[in-house]
Amino acid sequence: MNNRCILQIVLLLCFPTTTLSLSYHLLRLQQSSSSLECQKLLQQLNGRPEDCLSDRMDFKIPKEIKHPQQLQKEHAAFVIYEMLQDIFVIFTRNFSNTGWNETIVKDLLVELHQQMDLLETILEKKLGEENKSWGNSRTILHLKSYYWRILRYLKAKQYSSCAWTVIRMELFQNFSFINRLMDHFQN
């Protein structure tokens, strides 16, 4: 009888872990696919980087983003969510000087919104209320400063075509960091 109870307890304890593991794996696959789609959309936006070399700038992405092993696994999801949200905000700014196809930008915004919705669901269901306070962490504040520098740069350059080309290249690289963070989140 005792062995039977122990077996049931063990199975009950393993089930949420297995479910969570499968959710992380599914999230990783969806996130990876979505990041690739966002990178493809960014590549479709015209702009010649070589014409804007003098406008390049180091926006100083936080080191925690470059080296995700410094983050706890659960917190990587918050960082990814913040990155997606800030990229979304950037692309809602004035890009009329770029000559970009508005449909591509809208598709990018839709893709970003879907990623954020998926992550928000995972954060709410899997990580619980206790981790929501992590959104005010030092890493998130560094990240907000990074994106603020990007927005300030765009405004200072009056949303010029070259400024947007520089930002497009910067944000393209962000999706590589997002994929690394997602790998860390899953492992």
Coordinates of N, CA, C and O in Angstrom, one line a residue:
M1 N 0.8 -1.2 0.0 CA 0.0 0.0 0.0 C 0.9 1.3 0.0 O 0.6 2.2 -0.7
N2 N 1.9 1.2 0.9 CA 2.8 2.4 0.9 C 3.5 2.6 -0.4 O 3.7 3.8 -0.8
N3 N 4.0 1.5 -1.0 CA 4.7 1.6 -2.3 C 3.8 2.3 -3.3 O 4.2 3.0 -4.2
R4 N 2.5 1.9 -3.3 CA 1.5 2.5 -4.3 C 1.4 4.0 -4.1 O 1.3 4.7 -5.0
C5 N 1.3 4.4 -2.8 CA 1.2 5.9 -2.5 C 2.4 6.6 -3.0 O 2.3 7.7 -3.5
I6 N 3.5 6.0 -2.7 CA 4.8 6.7 -3.1 C 4.9 6.8 -4.6 O 5.3 7.8 -5.1
L7 N 4.5 5.7 -5.3 CA 4.5 5.8 -6.8 C 3.6 6.9 -7.3 O 3.9 7.6 -8.2
Q8 N 2.4 7.0 -6.7 CA 1.5 8.0 -7.1 C 2.0 9.4 -6.8 O 1.9 10.3 -7.7
I9 N 2.7 9.6 -5.7 CA 3.3 10.9 -5.4 C 4.4 11.2 -6.3 O 4.5 12.4 -6.8
V10 N 5.2 10.3 -6.6 CA 6.3 10.5 -7.6 C 5.8 10.8 -8.9 O 6.2 11.8 -9.6
L11 N 4.7 10.1 -9.4 CA 4.1 10.5 -10.7 C 3.5 11.9 -10.7 O 3.7 12.6 -11.7
L12 N 2.9 12.2 -9.6 CA 2.3 13.6 -9.5 C 3.4 14.6 -9.5 O 3.2 15.7 -10.1
L13 N 4.5 14.4 -8.9 CA 5.6 15.3 -8.9 C 6.3 15.4 -10.2 O 6.8 16.5 -10.6
C14 N 6.4 14.3 -10.9 CA 7.0 14.3 -12.3 C 6.2 15.0 -13.3 O 6.7 15.6 -14.3
F15 N 4.9 14.8 -13.2 CA 4.0 15.3 -14.3 C 4.1 16.8 -14.6 O 4.3 17.2 -15.7
P16 N 4.1 17.7 -13.5 CA 4.2 19.1 -13.8 C 5.6 19.4 -14.4 O 5.7 20.3 -15.3
T17 N 6.7 18.7 -14.0 CA 8.0 19.0 -14.5 C 8.1 18.6 -16.0 O 8.6 19.3 -16.8
T18 N 7.5 17.4 -16.3 CA 7.4 17.0 -17.7 C 6.6 18.0 -18.5 O 7.0 18.3 -19.6
T19 N 5.5 18.4 -18.0 CA 4.6 19.3 -18.8 C 5.4 20.6 -19.0 O 5.4 21.2 -20.0
L20 N 6.0 21.1 -17.9 CA 6.8 22.3 -18.0 C 7.9 22.2 -19.0 O 8.1 23.1 -19.8
S21 N 8.6 21.1 -19.0 CA 9.7 20.8 -19.9 C 9.2 20.8 -21.4 O 9.8 21.4 -22.3
L22 N 8.0 20.2 -21.6 CA 7.4 20.2 -22.9 C 7.0 21.6 -23.4 O 7.2 22.0 -24.5
S23 N 6.5 22.4 -22.4 CA 6.1 23.7 -22.7 C 7.3 24.6 -23.1 O 7.2 25.4 -24.0
Y24 N 8.4 24.4 -22.4 CA 9.6 25.1 -22.7 C 10.1 24.7 -24.1 O 10.5 25.6 -24.8
H25 N 10.0 23.4 -24.4 CA 10.5 23.0 -25.7 C 9.6 23.5 -26.8 O 10.2 24.0 -27.8
L26 N 8.3 23.5 -26.6 CA 7.4 24.1 -27.6 C 7.6 25.6 -27.7 O 7.7 26.1 -28.8
L27 N 7.8 26.2 -26.6 CA 8.1 27.7 -26.6 C 9.4 28.0 -27.4 O 9.4 28.9 -28.2
R28 N 10.4 27.2 -27.2 CA 11.7 27.4 -27.9 C 11.5 27.2 -29.4 O 12.0 28.0 -30.1
L29 N 10.8 26.2 -29.8 CA 10.6 26.0 -31.2 C 9.8 27.1 -31.8 O 10.2 27.6 -32.9
Q30 N 8.7 27.6 -31.2 CA 7.9 28.7 -31.7 C 8.7 30.0 -31.7 O 8.7 30.7 -32.6
Q31 N 9.5 30.2 -30.6 CA 10.3 31.4 -30.5 C 11.4 31.4 -31.6 O 11.6 32.5 -32.2
S32 N 12.0 30.3 -31.8 CA 13.1 30.3 -32.8 C 12.5 30.5 -34.2 O 13.0 31.3 -35.0
S33 N 11.4 29.9 -34.5 CA 10.7 30.1 -35.8 C 10.3 31.6 -36.0 O 10.5 32.2 -37.0
S34 N 9.7 32.1 -34.9 CA 9.3 33.5 -35.0 C 10.5 34.5 -35.1 O 10.4 35.5 -35.8
S35 N 11.5 34.2 -34.4 CA 12.7 35.1 -34.5 C 13.3 35.1 -35.9 O 13.7 36.1 -36.4
L36 N 13.3 33.9 -36.5 CA 13.8 33.8 -37.9 C 12.9 34.6 -38.8 O 13.4 35.3 -39.7
E37 N 11.6 34.5 -38.6 CA 10.6 35.3 -39.4 C 10.9 36.8 -39.3 O 10.8 37.5 -40.2
C38 N 11.1 37.2 -38.0 CA 11.4 38.6 -37.8 C 12.7 39.1 -38.5 O 12.7 40.1 -39.1
Q39 N 13.7 38.2 -38.4 CA 14.9 38.5 -39.1 C 14.7 38.6 -40.6 O 15.3 39.5 -41.3
K40 N 13.9 37.7 -41.2 CA 13.6 37.8 -42.6 C 12.9 39.1 -43.0 O 13.2 39.7 -44.0
L41 N 11.9 39.4 -42.2 CA 11.2 40.7 -42.4 C 12.1 41.9 -42.3 O 12.0 42.8 -43.1
L42 N 13.0 41.9 -41.3 CA 14.0 43.0 -41.2 C 14.9 43.1 -42.4 O 15.2 44.2 -42.9
Q43 N 15.3 41.9 -43.0 CA 16.1 41.9 -44.2 C 15.4 42.5 -45.4 O 16.0 43.0 -46.3
Q44 N 14.1 42.3 -45.4 CA 13.3 42.7 -46.6 C 13.1 44.3 -46.6 O 12.8 44.8 -47.6
L45 N 13.4 44.9 -45.4 CA 13.3 46.3 -45.4 C 14.5 46.9 -46.1 O 15.6 46.6 -45.7
N46 N 14.3 47.8 -47.0 CA 15.4 48.3 -47.8 C 16.3 49.2 -47.0 O 15.8 49.8 -46.0
G47 N 17.4 49.5 -47.4 CA 18.4 50.3 -46.8 C 19.8 49.8 -47.0 O 20.0 48.6 -46.9
R48 N 20.7 50.6 -47.4 CA 22.0 50.2 -47.7 C 22.9 50.5 -46.5 O 23.3 51.7 -46.3
P49 N 23.3 49.5 -45.7 CA 24.2 49.8 -44.6 C 25.5 50.5 -44.9 O 26.0 51.3 -44.1
E50 N 26.0 50.1 -46.1 CA 27.3 50.7 -46.4 C 27.2 52.3 -46.6 O 28.2 53.0 -46.5
D51 N 26.0 52.7 -47.0 CA 25.8 54.2 -47.1 C 25.7 54.9 -45.8 O 25.8 56.1 -45.7
C52 N 25.6 54.2 -44.7 CA 25.3 54.8 -43.4 C 26.4 54.5 -42.4 O 26.2 54.6 -41.2
L53 N 27.6 54.1 -42.8 CA 28.6 53.7 -41.9 C 29.0 54.8 -40.9 O 29.3 54.5 -39.8
S54 N 29.0 56.0 -41.4 CA 29.3 57.1 -40.5 C 28.3 57.3 -39.4 O 28.5 58.0 -38.4
D55 N 27.1 56.8 -39.6 CA 26.0 57.0 -38.6 C 26.0 55.8 -37.6 O 25.2 55.9 -36.6
R56 N 26.8 54.8 -37.7 CA 26.8 53.7 -36.8 C 27.1 54.1 -35.4 O 27.9 55.1 -35.2
M57 N 26.6 53.4 -34.5 CA 26.8 53.7 -33.1 C 26.7 52.5 -32.2 O 26.0 51.5 -32.6
D58 N 27.5 52.5 -31.1 CA 27.4 51.3 -30.2 C 26.3 51.7 -29.1 O 26.6 52.7 -28.3
F59 N 25.2 51.0 -29.1 CA 24.1 51.4 -28.2 C 24.3 50.7 -26.8 O 23.6 50.9 -25.9
K60 N 25.4 49.9 -26.7 CA 25.8 49.2 -25.5 C 24.7 48.3 -24.9 O 24.1 48.5 -23.9
I61 N 24.5 47.2 -25.7 CA 23.5 46.2 -25.2 C 24.1 45.7 -23.9 O 25.3 45.4 -23.7
P62 N 23.2 45.5 -22.9 CA 23.7 45.0 -21.6 C 24.4 43.7 -21.7 O 24.1 42.8 -22.4
K63 N 25.5 43.5 -20.9 CA 26.3 42.3 -20.9 C 25.5 41.1 -20.5 O 25.8 40.0 -21.0
E64 N 24.5 41.2 -19.7 CA 23.7 40.1 -19.3 C 23.0 39.5 -20.5 O 22.7 38.3 -20.5
I65 N 22.7 40.3 -21.5 CA 22.0 39.8 -22.7 C 23.0 39.1 -23.6 O 22.6 38.1 -24.2
K66 N 24.2 39.6 -23.6 CA 25.2 38.9 -24.4 C 25.7 37.6 -23.8 O 26.1 36.7 -24.5
H67 N 25.6 37.5 -22.5 CA 26.0 36.3 -21.8 C 24.9 35.8 -20.9 O 24.9 36.0 -19.7
P68 N 23.9 35.1 -21.5 CA 22.7 34.7 -20.7 C 23.0 33.8 -19.6 O 22.1 33.7 -18.7
Q69 N 24.1 33.1 -19.5 CA 24.4 32.2 -18.5 C 24.5 32.9 -17.1 O 24.4 32.3 -16.1
Q70 N 24.6 34.3 -17.2 CA 24.6 35.1 -15.9 C 23.2 35.2 -15.3 O 23.0 35.7 -14.2
L71 N 22.2 34.9 -16.1 CA 20.8 35.0 -15.7 C 20.3 33.7 -15.2 O 20.7 32.6 -15.6
Q72 N 19.3 33.8 -14.2 CA 18.6 32.5 -13.9 C 17.7 32.2 -15.0 O 17.2 33.1 -15.7
K73 N 17.5 30.9 -15.2 CA 16.7 30.4 -16.4 C 15.4 31.1 -16.5 O 15.0 31.5 -17.6
E74 N 14.7 31.2 -15.4 CA 13.3 31.7 -15.4 C 13.3 33.2 -15.8 O 12.4 33.7 -16.4
H75 N 14.4 33.9 -15.4 CA 14.4 35.3 -15.7 C 14.7 35.6 -17.2 O 14.4 36.7 -17.6
A76 N 15.2 34.7 -17.9 CA 15.5 34.9 -19.3 C 14.2 35.2 -20.1 O 14.2 36.0 -21.0
A77 N 13.1 34.6 -19.6 CA 11.8 34.8 -20.3 C 11.4 36.3 -20.1 O 10.8 36.9 -21.0
F78 N 11.6 36.8 -18.9 CA 11.3 38.2 -18.7 C 12.1 39.1 -19.6 O 11.6 40.1 -20.1
V79 N 13.4 38.8 -19.7 CA 14.3 39.6 -20.6 C 13.8 39.5 -22.0 O 13.8 40.5 -22.7
I80 N 13.5 38.3 -22.5 CA 13.0 38.2 -23.9 C 11.8 39.0 -24.1 O 11.6 39.7 -25.1
Y81 N 10.9 38.9 -23.1 CA 9.6 39.7 -23.3 C 9.9 41.2 -23.3 O 9.3 41.9 -24.2
E82 N 10.7 41.6 -22.5 CA 11.1 43.1 -22.5 C 11.7 43.5 -23.8 O 11.4 44.5 -24.4
M83 N 12.6 42.6 -24.4 CA 13.2 42.9 -25.6 C 12.2 43.0 -26.8 O 12.2 44.0 -27.6
L84 N 11.3 42.0 -26.8 CA 10.3 42.0 -27.8 C 9.4 43.3 -27.7 O 9.0 43.9 -28.7
Q85 N 9.0 43.6 -26.5 CA 8.1 44.7 -26.3 C 8.8 46.0 -26.7 O 8.2 46.9 -27.4
D86 N 10.1 46.2 -26.4 CA 10.8 47.4 -26.8 C 11.0 47.5 -28.3 O 10.9 48.6 -28.9
I87 N 11.3 46.4 -28.9 CA 11.4 46.3 -30.4 C 10.1 46.7 -31.0 O 10.1 47.5 -32.0
F88 N 9.0 46.2 -30.5 CA 7.7 46.6 -31.0 C 7.5 48.1 -30.9 O 7.1 48.7 -31.9
V89 N 7.8 48.7 -29.8 CA 7.6 50.1 -29.6 C 8.5 50.9 -30.6 O 8.0 51.9 -31.2
I90 N 9.7 50.5 -30.8 CA 10.6 51.2 -31.8 C 9.9 51.2 -33.2 O 9.9 52.2 -33.8
F91 N 9.4 50.1 -33.6 CA 8.8 50.0 -34.9 C 7.5 50.6 -35.1 O 6.9 50.6 -36.1
T92 N 6.9 51.2 -34.0 CA 5.7 52.0 -34.1 C 6.0 53.4 -34.2 O 5.1 54.3 -34.3
R93 N 7.3 53.8 -34.3 CA 7.8 55.2 -34.5 C 7.7 55.6 -35.9 O 7.5 54.7 -36.8
N94 N 8.0 56.8 -36.2 CA 8.0 57.4 -37.5 C 9.1 56.8 -38.4 O 10.2 57.2 -38.3
F95 N 8.7 55.9 -39.3 CA 9.6 55.3 -40.3 C 9.3 55.8 -41.7 O 9.7 55.2 -42.7
S96 N 8.5 56.9 -41.8 CA 8.1 57.4 -43.1 C 9.2 57.8 -44.0 O 9.1 57.7 -45.3
N97 N 10.4 58.2 -43.5 CA 11.5 58.7 -44.3 C 12.3 57.5 -44.9 O 13.2 57.7 -45.6
T98 N 11.9 56.3 -44.6 CA 12.7 55.1 -45.0 C 12.3 54.6 -46.4 O 13.1 53.9 -47.0
G99 N 11.1 54.8 -46.7 CA 10.6 54.2 -48.0 C 10.3 52.8 -47.8 O 10.1 52.0 -48.8
W100 N 10.2 52.3 -46.6 CA 9.9 50.9 -46.3 C 8.5 50.5 -46.7 O 7.6 51.4 -46.6
N101 N 8.3 49.3 -47.1 CA 7.0 48.8 -47.3 C 6.3 48.6 -46.0 O 6.7 47.9 -45.1
E102 N 5.2 49.3 -45.9 CA 4.4 49.3 -44.6 C 3.8 47.9 -44.3 O 3.7 47.6 -43.1
T103 N 3.6 47.1 -45.3 CA 3.0 45.8 -45.1 C 4.1 44.9 -44.3 O 3.7 44.2 -43.4
I104 N 5.3 45.1 -44.7 CA 6.4 44.3 -44.1 C 6.5 44.8 -42.6 O 6.6 43.9 -41.7
V105 N 6.5 46.1 -42.3 CA 6.5 46.5 -41.0 C 5.3 46.0 -40.2 O 5.5 45.6 -39.0
K106 N 4.2 46.1 -40.7 CA 3.0 45.5 -40.1 C 3.1 44.1 -39.8 O 2.8 43.6 -38.7
D107 N 3.6 43.3 -40.7 CA 3.9 41.9 -40.5 C 4.9 41.6 -39.4 O 4.7 40.7 -38.6
L108 N 5.9 42.5 -39.3 CA 6.9 42.4 -38.2 C 6.2 42.7 -36.9 O 6.4 41.9 -35.9
L109 N 5.4 43.7 -36.8 CA 4.7 44.0 -35.6 C 3.7 42.9 -35.2 O 3.6 42.6 -34.0
V110 N 3.0 42.3 -36.1 CA 2.2 41.2 -35.8 C 3.0 40.0 -35.2 O 2.6 39.4 -34.2
E111 N 4.1 39.7 -35.9 CA 5.0 38.6 -35.4 C 5.5 38.9 -34.0 O 5.5 38.0 -33.1
L112 N 5.9 40.1 -33.7 CA 6.4 40.5 -32.4 C 5.2 40.4 -31.4 O 5.5 39.9 -30.3
H113 N 4.1 40.8 -31.7 CA 2.9 40.8 -30.8 C 2.6 39.3 -30.5 O 2.3 39.0 -29.3
Q114 N 2.6 38.4 -31.5 CA 2.3 37.0 -31.2 C 3.4 36.4 -30.3 O 3.0 35.6 -29.4
Q115 N 4.6 36.8 -30.5 CA 5.7 36.3 -29.6 C 5.5 36.7 -28.2 O 5.6 36.0 -27.2
M116 N 5.1 38.0 -28.0 CA 4.8 38.6 -26.7 C 3.7 37.9 -26.0 O 3.7 37.6 -24.8
D117 N 2.6 37.6 -26.8 CA 1.4 37.0 -26.2 C 1.8 35.6 -25.7 O 1.4 35.2 -24.6
L118 N 2.5 34.8 -26.5 CA 3.0 33.5 -26.1 C 3.8 33.5 -24.9 O 3.6 32.8 -23.9
L119 N 4.8 34.4 -24.8 CA 5.6 34.5 -23.7 C 4.8 35.0 -22.4 O 5.1 34.4 -21.3
E120 N 3.9 35.9 -22.6 CA 3.1 36.3 -21.5 C 2.3 35.2 -20.9 O 2.2 35.0 -19.7
T121 N 1.8 34.4 -21.8 CA 1.0 33.2 -21.3 C 1.9 32.2 -20.5 O 1.5 31.8 -19.4
I122 N 3.1 32.0 -21.0 CA 4.0 31.1 -20.3 C 4.4 31.7 -19.0 O 4.5 31.0 -18.0
L123 N 4.7 33.0 -19.0 CA 5.1 33.7 -17.8 C 4.0 33.6 -16.7 O 4.3 33.3 -15.5
E124 N 2.8 33.8 -17.1 CA 1.7 33.7 -16.2 C 1.4 32.3 -15.7 O 1.2 32.1 -14.5
K125 N 1.4 31.4 -16.6 CA 1.0 30.0 -16.2 C 2.2 29.3 -15.5 O 1.9 28.5 -14.6
K126 N 3.4 29.4 -16.0 CA 4.4 28.5 -15.6 C 5.3 29.1 -14.5 O 5.8 28.4 -13.6
L127 N 5.5 30.4 -14.5 CA 6.4 31.0 -13.5 C 5.7 31.6 -12.3 O 6.4 31.8 -11.3
G128 N 4.5 31.8 -12.4 CA 3.7 32.3 -11.3 C 3.9 33.7 -10.9 O 4.7 34.5 -11.4
E129 N 3.2 34.1 -9.9 CA 3.1 35.5 -9.4 C 4.4 35.9 -8.8 O 4.8 37.1 -8.9
E130 N 5.1 35.0 -8.1 CA 6.3 35.4 -7.4 C 7.4 36.0 -8.3 O 8.2 36.7 -7.8
N131 N 7.4 35.6 -9.5 CA 8.5 36.0 -10.4 C 8.1 37.3 -11.2 O 9.0 37.9 -11.8
K132 N 6.9 37.8 -11.1 CA 6.5 39.0 -11.8 C 7.3 40.2 -11.3 O 7.5 41.1 -12.0
S133 N 7.7 40.2 -10.0 CA 8.4 41.3 -9.5 C 9.8 41.5 -10.1 O 10.4 42.5 -10.1
W134 N 10.3 40.4 -10.8 CA 11.6 40.4 -11.4 C 11.6 41.4 -12.5 O 12.7 41.9 -12.9
G135 N 10.5 41.8 -13.0 CA 10.4 42.8 -14.1 C 11.0 44.1 -13.8 O 11.3 44.9 -14.6
N136 N 11.3 44.4 -12.5 CA 11.9 45.6 -12.1 C 13.4 45.4 -11.7 O 14.0 46.3 -11.1
S137 N 13.9 44.4 -12.2 CA 15.3 44.0 -11.9 C 16.3 45.0 -12.5 O 16.0 45.7 -13.5
R138 N 17.5 44.9 -12.1 CA 18.6 45.7 -12.6 C 18.8 45.3 -14.1 O 19.1 46.2 -14.9
T139 N 18.7 44.1 -14.5 CA 18.9 43.7 -15.9 C 17.9 44.4 -16.8 O 18.2 44.9 -17.8
I140 N 16.6 44.3 -16.3 CA 15.5 45.0 -17.1 C 15.8 46.5 -17.2 O 15.6 47.1 -18.2
L141 N 16.2 47.1 -16.1 CA 16.5 48.5 -16.2 C 17.6 48.8 -17.1 O 17.6 49.8 -17.9
H142 N 18.7 48.0 -17.2 CA 19.7 48.2 -18.2 C 19.2 48.0 -19.6 O 19.6 48.8 -20.5
L143 N 18.3 47.1 -19.7 CA 17.7 46.8 -21.1 C 16.9 48.0 -21.5 O 16.9 48.5 -22.6
K144 N 16.1 48.6 -20.6 CA 15.2 49.7 -20.9 C 16.1 50.9 -21.3 O 15.8 51.7 -22.2
S145 N 17.3 51.1 -20.6 CA 18.2 52.2 -21.0 C 18.8 52.0 -22.4 O 18.9 52.9 -23.1
Y146 N 19.1 50.7 -22.7 CA 19.6 50.4 -24.0 C 18.6 50.8 -25.1 O 18.9 51.5 -26.1
Y147 N 17.3 50.4 -24.9 CA 16.3 50.8 -25.9 C 16.0 52.3 -25.9 O 15.7 52.9 -26.9
W148 N 16.1 52.9 -24.8 CA 15.9 54.3 -24.7 C 17.0 55.0 -25.5 O 16.7 56.0 -26.2
R149 N 18.3 54.6 -25.5 CA 19.3 55.1 -26.3 C 19.0 55.0 -27.7 O 19.3 55.9 -28.5
I150 N 18.4 53.9 -28.1 CA 18.1 53.7 -29.5 C 17.0 54.7 -29.9 O 17.1 55.3 -31.0
L151 N 16.0 54.8 -29.1 CA 14.9 55.8 -29.4 C 15.5 57.2 -29.5 O 15.1 58.0 -30.3
R152 N 16.3 57.5 -28.5 CA 16.9 58.9 -28.5 C 17.8 59.1 -29.7 O 17.7 60.2 -30.3
Y153 N 18.5 58.1 -30.2 CA 19.3 58.2 -31.4 C 18.4 58.5 -32.6 O 18.7 59.4 -33.4
L154 N 17.3 57.7 -32.7 CA 16.4 57.9 -33.8 C 15.8 59.4 -33.8 O 15.8 60.0 -34.9
K155 N 15.4 59.8 -32.7 CA 14.9 61.2 -32.6 C 15.9 62.2 -32.9 O 15.6 63.2 -33.7
A156 N 17.1 62.1 -32.4 CA 18.2 63.0 -32.7 C 18.6 63.1 -34.2 O 18.9 64.1 -34.7
K157 N 18.4 61.9 -34.8 CA 18.7 61.8 -36.3 C 17.5 62.1 -37.1 O 17.4 61.9 -38.3
Q158 N 16.4 62.6 -36.4 CA 15.1 62.9 -37.0 C 14.5 61.8 -37.9 O 14.0 62.0 -39.0
Y159 N 14.7 60.6 -37.4 CA 14.1 59.4 -38.0 C 14.6 59.3 -39.5 O 13.8 58.8 -40.3
S160 N 15.8 59.6 -39.7 CA 16.3 59.6 -41.1 C 16.4 58.2 -41.6 O 16.4 57.2 -40.8
S161 N 16.6 58.0 -42.9 CA 16.7 56.7 -43.5 C 17.9 56.0 -43.0 O 17.9 54.8 -42.7
C162 N 19.0 56.7 -42.9 CA 20.3 56.1 -42.4 C 20.1 55.7 -40.9 O 20.6 54.6 -40.5
A163 N 19.5 56.5 -40.1 CA 19.3 56.2 -38.7 C 18.5 54.9 -38.6 O 18.8 54.0 -37.8
W164 N 17.4 54.8 -39.4 CA 16.6 53.6 -39.4 C 17.4 52.4 -39.9 O 17.2 51.2 -39.4
T165 N 18.3 52.6 -40.8 CA 19.1 51.5 -41.3 C 20.0 51.0 -40.2 O 20.2 49.7 -40.0
V166 N 20.6 51.9 -39.5 CA 21.5 51.5 -38.3 C 20.7 50.8 -37.3 O 21.1 49.7 -36.8
I167 N 19.5 51.3 -37.0 CA 18.6 50.6 -36.0 C 18.2 49.2 -36.5 O 18.1 48.3 -35.7
R168 N 17.8 49.1 -37.7 CA 17.4 47.9 -38.3 C 18.5 46.8 -38.1 O 18.2 45.7 -37.7
M169 N 19.8 47.2 -38.4 CA 20.9 46.3 -38.2 C 21.1 45.9 -36.7 O 21.3 44.7 -36.4
E170 N 20.9 46.9 -35.8 CA 21.0 46.6 -34.4 C 20.0 45.7 -33.9 O 20.2 44.7 -33.2
L171 N 18.7 45.9 -34.4 CA 17.6 45.0 -33.9 C 17.7 43.7 -34.5 O 17.2 42.7 -33.9
F172 N 18.2 43.6 -35.7 CA 18.4 42.3 -36.4 C 19.3 41.4 -35.4 O 19.0 40.2 -35.2
Q173 N 20.4 42.0 -34.9 CA 21.3 41.3 -34.0 C 20.5 40.9 -32.7 O 20.9 39.9 -32.1
N174 N 19.6 41.7 -32.3 CA 18.8 41.4 -31.1 C 18.2 40.1 -31.1 O 18.1 39.4 -30.1
F175 N 17.7 39.6 -32.3 CA 17.1 38.4 -32.4 C 18.0 37.2 -32.2 O 17.6 36.1 -31.7
S176 N 19.3 37.4 -32.5 CA 20.3 36.4 -32.2 C 20.4 36.3 -30.6 O 20.5 35.1 -30.1
F177 N 20.4 37.4 -30.0 CA 20.5 37.4 -28.5 C 19.2 36.7 -27.9 O 19.3 36.0 -27.0
I178 N 18.1 37.0 -28.5 CA 16.8 36.4 -28.1 C 16.9 34.9 -28.2 O 16.5 34.2 -27.3
N179 N 17.4 34.4 -29.3 CA 17.6 33.0 -29.4 C 18.5 32.4 -28.4 O 18.2 31.3 -27.9
R180 N 19.6 33.0 -28.1 CA 20.5 32.5 -27.0 C 19.8 32.5 -25.7 O 20.0 31.6 -24.9
L181 N 19.1 33.6 -25.4 CA 18.3 33.6 -24.2 C 17.3 32.5 -24.1 O 17.1 31.9 -23.0
M182 N 16.7 32.2 -25.2 CA 15.7 31.2 -25.2 C 16.3 29.8 -25.0 O 15.8 29.0 -24.3
D183 N 17.5 29.6 -25.6 CA 18.3 28.4 -25.4 C 18.6 28.2 -23.9 O 18.4 27.2 -23.3
H184 N 19.0 29.3 -23.2 CA 19.3 29.3 -21.8 C 18.0 29.0 -21.0 O 18.1 28.3 -20.0
F185 N 16.9 29.6 -21.4 CA 15.6 29.4 -20.7 C 15.2 28.0 -20.8 O 14.7 27.5 -19.8
Q186 N 15.4 27.3 -21.9 CA 15.0 25.9 -22.0 C 15.9 25.0 -21.3 O 15.4 24.0 -20.7
N187 N 17.2 25.2 -21.3 CA 18.1 24.3 -20.6 C 18.0 24.2 -19.1 O 17.7 25.1 -18.5

